[in-house]
Backbone as a ProteinNet text record, in pm:
[ID]
protein_1_A
[PRIMARY]
XXXXXXXXXXXXXXXXXXXXXXXXXXXXXXXXXXXXXXXXXXXXXXXXXXXXXXXXXXXXXXXXXXXXXXXXXXXXXXXXXXXXXXXXXXXXXXXXXXXXXXXXXXXXXXXXXXXXXXXXXXXXX
[TERTIARY]
89.9	-36.6	89.8	55.8	157.1	113.2	129.2	172.6	31.4	51.4	-71.6	15	-8	76.4	-12.6	120.4	29.8	149.2	113.9	229	145.3	225.3	263.9	247.4	150.8	182.9	211.9	353.9	362.3	476.3	510.1	648.4	715.1	791.2	823.8	945.8	1114.7	1216.1	1221.6	1105.6	1135.4	1040.9	1100.3	1013.5	899.8	924.1	822.6	663.1	670.6	562.5	464.4	351.9	237.3	341.3	317	383.3	488.5	580.5	687.2	615	549.9	493.1	403.8	332.8	282	318.7	462.8	589.6	583.5	643.9	682.5	576.8	431.2	319.5	296.2	225.4	252.8	365.9	488.8	602.6	522.2	493.3	522	426.9	312.2	162.1	213.7	321.5	322.3	314.8	315.3	249.4	382	413.5	490.4	509.5	561.6	543.8	593.7	516	646.8	670.6	687.9	701.5	695.5	650.9	592.6	660.1	739.9	822.6	910.5	963.9	925.1	1132	1161.5	1270.9	1352	1347.8	1403.7	1459.3	1537.9	1604.2	1493	1535.1	1522.3	1444.9	1336.9	1300.8	1309.6	1327.5	1329.1	1367.1	1485.2	1500.2	1500	1360.2	1332.2	1307.6	1310.1	1379.4	1225.1	1267.3	1111	1087.7	940.6	967.7	937.7	928.4	876.4	752.5	736.4	570.4	475.5	383.5	309	346.7	283.9	360.6	522.8	570.5	709.8	677.5	603.8	601.4	604	718.6	669.3	642	500.9	370.5	246.3	209.9	104.7	-60.8	-94.6	-203.9	-151	-171.7	-160.8	-289	-316.2	-421.2	-406.4	-337.7	-428.7	-323.3	-392.5	-317.9	-308.5	-245.6	-234.5	-204.1	-318.6	-225.9	-209.1	-109.6	-54.6	35.8	-25	-59.9	-110.6	-123	-150.7	-262	-365.6	-478.7	-431.7	-424.1	-398.8	-291.8	-166.4	-135.3	-201.6	-198.6	-274.1	-418.8	-460.3	-574.4	-488.9	-430.8	-310.2	-282.7	-271.5	-290	-314.8	-524.3	-612.1	-601.4	-579.9	-588.6	-479.9	-306.3	-253.5	-305.6	-352	-432.1	-532.9	-563.5	-742.6	-687.8	-554.6	-426.2	-375	-408.4	-303.2	-402.5	-543.1	-624	-596.2	-585.3	-580.4	-748.9	-747.8	-879.8	-906.4	-855.2	-879	-783.1	-822.2	-779.1	-854.7	-729	-733.9	-664.7	-795.8	-725	-739.6	-587.7	-587.8	-581.6	-614.6	-647.5	-591.3	-642.3	-561.1	-516.9	-486.9	-511	-616.5	-728.7	-862.1	-937.2	-986.6	-1103.2	-1204.6	-1363.9	-1459	-1399.9	-1263.8	-1199.4	-1171.2	-1058.6	-1030.4	-1158.1	-1247.8	-1360.4	-1485.8	-1462.5	-1570.1	-1449.2	-1277.9	-1262.7	-1250.4	-1241.8	-1215.1	-1365.7	-1482.9	-1593	-1631.4	-1548.5	-1578.4	-1574.7	-1395.1	-1350.3	-1394.6	-1467.1	-1567.4	-1473.5	-1397.1	-1261.4	-1329.6	-1363.9	-1480	-1325.1	-1286.2	-1248.8	-1271.6	-1145.4	-1233.1	-1164	-1221.4	-1141.9	-1146.1	-1026.9	-1026.6	-852.7	-776.2	-629.7	-669.5	-599.1	-548.2	-427.6	-346.1	-266.7	-366	-474.5	-518.2	-629.9	-676.3	-776.4	-676.5	-536.1	-455.1	-422.3	-482.9	-415.1	-337.8	-291.7	-124.5	-229.7	-146.8	-169.7	-61.2	-43.5	-39.4	103.9	96.8	159.7	301.7	212.6	338.5	455.4	431	601	604.5
-132.9	-1.9	102.1	191.8	311.8	457.5	553	608.7	720.2	800.5	883	1030	1096	1238.2	1359.3	1451.4	1573.8	1694.8	1778.4	1926.8	2032	2094.3	2210.4	2325.6	2365	2536.9	2606.2	2700.3	2762.8	2696.4	2643	2538.8	2659.6	2697	2745.2	2662.7	2688.5	2743.2	2736.2	2803	2886.8	2788	2777.9	2655.2	2697.8	2836.9	2934.9	2942	2904.3	2895.2	2778.8	2769.3	2694.6	2605.4	2671.6	2597	2540.7	2557.7	2446.4	2320.1	2345.6	2330.1	2188.8	2203.5	2105.3	2051.6	2070.6	2008.2	1853.5	1917.5	1768.2	1752.6	1805.6	1734.7	1614.6	1637.8	1554.9	1441	1480.4	1349	1299.4	1275.4	1237.4	1146.8	1175.2	1092.9	1020.3	978.2	925.4	950.9	1063	1097	1143.2	1117.1	1182.5	1320.7	1392	1557.6	1624.3	1635.1	1818.5	1908.3	1992	2145.5	2203.5	2279.9	2384.6	2569	2622.9	2753.6	2752.5	2823.8	2864.3	2983.1	3020.1	3083	2962.9	2857.6	2730.4	2609.6	2549.2	2431.8	2294.9	2353.8	2245.8	2278.1	2132.1	2193.9	2119.8	2052.4	1958.5	1842.5	1872.2	1797.1	1694.4	1801.2	1766.5	1834.8	1765.4	1886.3	1979.8	2061.9	2179.5	2238.5	2191.8	2224	2320.9	2490.6	2581.4	2608.5	2483.8	2489.3	2330.6	2331.3	2176	2106.5	2138.9	2053.5	1973	2042.3	1944.5	1862.5	1904.9	1721.8	1591.1	1515.8	1341.6	1267.1	1263.6	1180.9	1192.2	1102.9	1092.2	1167.6	1221.6	1244.5	1246.1	1408	1409.3	1378.8	1303.7	1346.6	1427.9	1530	1643.6	1762.3	1843.1	2008.5	2064.3	2125.8	2217.2	2364.9	2437.1	2584.9	2613.3	2730	2828.8	2969.8	3021	3139.2	3306.8	3372.2	3449.2	3457	3486.7	3509.4	3546.6	3710.7	3713	3650.9	3555.1	3487.6	3380.4	3314.2	3213.6	3173.2	3294.6	3341.3	3285.2	3352.5	3276.4	3214.5	3108.8	2946.5	2866.1	2919.4	2794.1	2697	2797.3	2691.1	2593.4	2610.9	2527.2	2408.5	2451.4	2388.3	2280.3	2348.5	2313.5	2154.2	2210.1	2143	1962.5	1998.2	1919.3	1758.2	1849.2	1773.1	1635.7	1729.2	1633.8	1616.3	1503.9	1467	1512.5	1634.3	1739.9	1846.8	1961.7	2104.4	2150.9	2188.5	2217.2	2455.7	2489.6	2623.8	2656.2	2647.5	2691.5	2790	2881	2964.3	3119.6	3140.4	3318.8	3329	3114	3176.6	3171.8	3180	3187.9	3412	3438.2	3578.5	3522.4	3577.7	3599.4	3604.8	3704.8	3632.9	3515.1	3486.6	3379.2	3233.2	3207.9	3144	3157.6	3263.8	3268.4	3213.9	3212.6	3197.6	3010.8	2988.5	2839.2	2794	2848.5	2803.9	2781	2933.7	2913.9	2826.8	2749.1	2638.1	2515.3	2481.9	2346.9	2279.3	2382.6	2303.6	2322.1	2188.6	2181.6	2234.2	2281.9	2322.6	2297.2	2268.4	2211.3	2345.7	2434.1	2532.4	2523.6	2493.9	2414.5	2410.9	2385.5	2349.3	2160.3	2170.7	2067.9	1965.1	2052.8	1997.3	1917.6	1975.4	1931.5	1839.8	1866.6	1710.5	1587	1578.9	1498.4	1362.6	1446.4	1397	1492.7	1590	1635	1808.7	1891.8	1984.2	2088.3	2220.7	2253.5	2301.8	2339.8	2362.9	2235.2	2102.9	2064.4	2024.7	2125.3	2156.7	2314
65.3	-15.4	40.8	-127.7	-109	-15.6	97.8	177.5	69.8	140.3	82	65.6	-69.8	-113.7	-56.7	-42.3	15.2	-52.6	-128.3	-142.3	-123.3	-36.6	31.5	-9.6	-91.2	-125.3	16.2	-34.7	74.5	146.2	88.5	232.9	288.1	441.2	461	497.5	507.2	594.5	765.3	746.2	915.2	997	1052.3	1173.4	1195.4	1244.1	1306	1229	1152.3	1008.9	985.1	1030.4	955.7	809.6	739.7	566.8	599.2	691.8	830.1	836.6	980.8	1082.6	1019.3	879.3	811.8	731.4	724.9	611.5	762.5	870.8	912.6	1001.6	968.6	1063.2	957.3	858.2	771.8	716.8	749.2	754.1	898.9	974.4	1077.2	1034.3	1012	976.9	898.8	823.4	788.6	588.8	554.6	410.7	367.1	180.5	146.7	109.7	140.9	141.6	28.7	-101.2	-156.8	-160.5	-32.3	-37.7	-156	-144.9	-298.6	-226.6	-277.5	-215.9	-358.8	-451.8	-569.8	-489.3	-364	-331.2	-270.5	-256	-135.8	-272	-199.2	-293.6	-201.1	-43.1	51.3	177.1	226.6	325	406.4	542.7	638.9	613.2	485.7	420.2	290.4	260	138.5	-10.7	-73.1	-231	-214.3	-212.8	-240.2	-411.6	-433.4	-576.9	-571.3	-743.8	-775.3	-788.7	-824.6	-873.4	-875.8	-865.4	-812	-946.2	-1109.6	-1199.7	-1221.1	-1102	-1078.5	-1067.6	-970	-875.9	-923.3	-814.7	-938.2	-925.6	-881.4	-857.1	-1001.2	-1019.3	-1122.7	-1054.4	-920.3	-891.7	-705.9	-691.4	-523.2	-511.3	-318.4	-267.2	-226.1	-183	-144.1	-134.9	-149.8	-130.6	-11.3	28.2	122.5	115.5	168	133.7	209	202	330	285.5	194.1	102.2	153.2	173.7	131.2	39	37.1	-102.5	-191	-187.5	-304.3	-405.8	-360	-404	-439.1	-359.4	-360.5	-507	-516.6	-620.3	-762.9	-751.9	-952.3	-924.4	-780.1	-798.7	-869.4	-852.2	-840.8	-998.7	-1093.8	-1214.9	-1213	-1114.7	-1111.8	-1030.9	-927.5	-828.4	-911.9	-989.8	-1012.6	-1182.3	-1226.1	-1346.9	-1244.2	-1121.9	-1018.8	-1061.3	-1026.9	-979.2	-866.5	-786.5	-620.9	-544.1	-524.1	-473.2	-321.4	-241.7	-157.6	-157.2	-192.7	-171	-39.6	65.8	180.4	166.6	225	224.9	395.2	439.6	563.2	612.2	732.2	810.8	777.1	757.8	658.9	475.8	431.7	341.9	202.3	253	190.1	185.2	83.7	80.5	4.5	42.8	-95.7	-193.1	-251.5	-398.8	-449.5	-415.6	-396	-385.4	-301.4	-330.7	-379.9	-466.7	-579.6	-671	-706.1	-874.3	-814.2	-688.4	-722.7	-727	-693.3	-689.6	-918.9	-960.6	-1074.7	-1143.1	-1070.4	-1134.5	-1100.5	-996.8	-948	-917.5	-826.2	-766.4	-544.4	-512.8	-426.7	-288.1	-200.4	-93.9	37.9	82.8	299.1	315.6	387.9	415.2	621.8	631.8	788.4	805	972.8	937.9	884.6	802.8	763.4	886.2	949	1035.8	1155.6	1179	1291.3	1241.8	1036.6	1003	977.2	1028.1	975	1116.2	1285.9	1370.9	1489.8	1392	1484.9	1581.4	1636.8	1640.5	1629.9	1614.5	1511.4	1606	1754.4	1853.2	1933.2	1827.3	1848.4	1757.7	1689.3	1581.9	1600.4
[MASK]
+++++++++++++++++++++++++++++++++++++++++++++++++++++++++++++++++++++++++++++++++++++++++++++++++++++++++++++++++++++++++++++

């Protein structure tokens, strides 16, 4: 049985940011984690990818977004093209405009903390 996969959009090398906490939480829960950040090459010992279309898996189980809405809205088409089973907008990553555009694209987003969803507490990281 293969591990579940997740791309963390807005992954960070800064261990105080939720984009880093998510990378660590998903790894701890047994996911294959693909950090997405065009500014770095590695996060928590994992190769960081510049964009979703660089992730070397056929289909992601989940995309977890840790980006400001002004950036996230520009990536919605890329998120749709990735065809993940779930798209999570973590607190602070959503806006009325982003949600309206996501709906136009037919994305069924989940607005909640994806770290808590996988059974972890952000404060543990």
